[in-house]
């Protein structure tokens, strides 16, 4: 064999494929930026606007707190009910989709439902439900339920597929019917993980429930959108601050719940 | 007399905590069910409305794609990609500040975490409303909205990845008197690289979905076309746009899964 020469003996050989990928990405970056007409001039003009905008945000105006409270409570209701419905639907669906417990004819349809639920943004789903059940909280609840089923279903399926089958086998060996196998061999193994997923999804639903109102599906989003359209920026500031506070409280609460269940 | 000790799965405190949670959850659901405003007539009307919607959607206006869907769809993808890049650029410094093992000032950690939580708490669409008010309607607002919301998510996960980094190589670099930039690039970067690409790909996948709805508040992309179609009750065009979004989201998910397998 020839002695090792030149580049092959270098300790850190240049990775040409990676460099080409980076170069291609930089080219794309400038192409996309020009496509979107992102120019420094426009940006500077925006910053000037931004200064005025920020001064109009403050001080936040909490005078119409009743309207604010009504919207926030509706958002909370949407988040709570969507999470509850989401769990009710996704838990059995995840059981159907778990490949280690169910035959293929059951897993494929269940998985297809989950993919379909996940593929559209909650706002788009909310628009379709606004058409179906009219303006108001119900459309928001249903839209976020669909999103929860897609997300929880996927995570729960993965959790069920990771369980130890020894306990399942042991319970089956006693001649237990299917529901007993689920109750005594599957649920104890996945319960604490499910609690973690559900609290995460409740957080996510709380965030999204402040948004679906923009398309008329109930909650604080509608109030926020109309405040924006009326250039009522100090009220906008009050709403956004309240949303941030609510979501932070929600995160603290779900962290406590996770701790209580040892997730 | 020493009492017989019986085995209990949970201690009294654990049981109390669990009971409190169950009670709180049930109370919240019941309270919401009793107070939520739902108009029953709308529910009974729903099947008819859905049927009407599907009839109006059919036949799907395939011919609309070249003239009215392709451009905004590409714009949405550009928004998602540029927004993700911008988010990463802004999130990296914040992540370094938030990681307790990198930045040894507790108040800086807390400040950085507060920034991340606030960025996450404000939804992309609400960010978009802000930026539309500042920069006017268009893709620029959408891109910034995606970027600012994504800071929270990427910064949090990246900060956690940094906190999990092994001390060994960092200490070796510090002992050799390496400047902080060298420590960041040669010490931390190789350790967090897999996590970094995983986070970026995951966020890009989410942002592709989000970029499709930015148009509803005027922040560019395919959502604007969808909003117009819906406002004009052109359901067959709306159906075309929905199909296009569905396909793009599907492709994005497959692409990120494949890339993740390659890179990680």
JSON list of N, CA and C in Angstrom, two decimals, chain B residues 105 158 185:
[
{"chain": "B", "resi": 105, "resn": "UNK", "atom": "N", "xyz": [-24.31, 33.32, 36.96]},
{"chain": "B", "resi": 105, "resn": "UNK", "atom": "CA", "xyz": [-25.03, 34.36, 37.70]},
{"chain": "B", "resi": 105, "resn": "UNK", "atom": "C", "xyz": [-26.50, 33.97, 37.75]},
{"chain": "B", "resi": 158, "resn": "UNK", "atom": "N", "xyz": [-32.46, 24.15, 23.96]},
{"chain": "B", "resi": 158, "resn": "UNK", "atom": "CA", "xyz": [-31.02, 24.29, 23.77]},
{"chain": "B", "resi": 158, "resn": "UNK", "atom": "C", "xyz": [-30.33, 24.53, 25.12]},
{"chain": "B", "resi": 185, "resn": "UNK", "atom": "N", "xyz": [-17.14, 26.90, 21.07]},
{"chain": "B", "resi": 185, "resn": "UNK", "atom": "CA", "xyz": [-17.13, 26.20, 19.79]},
{"chain": "B", "resi": 185, "resn": "UNK", "atom": "C", "xyz": [-16.54, 24.81, 19.91]}
]
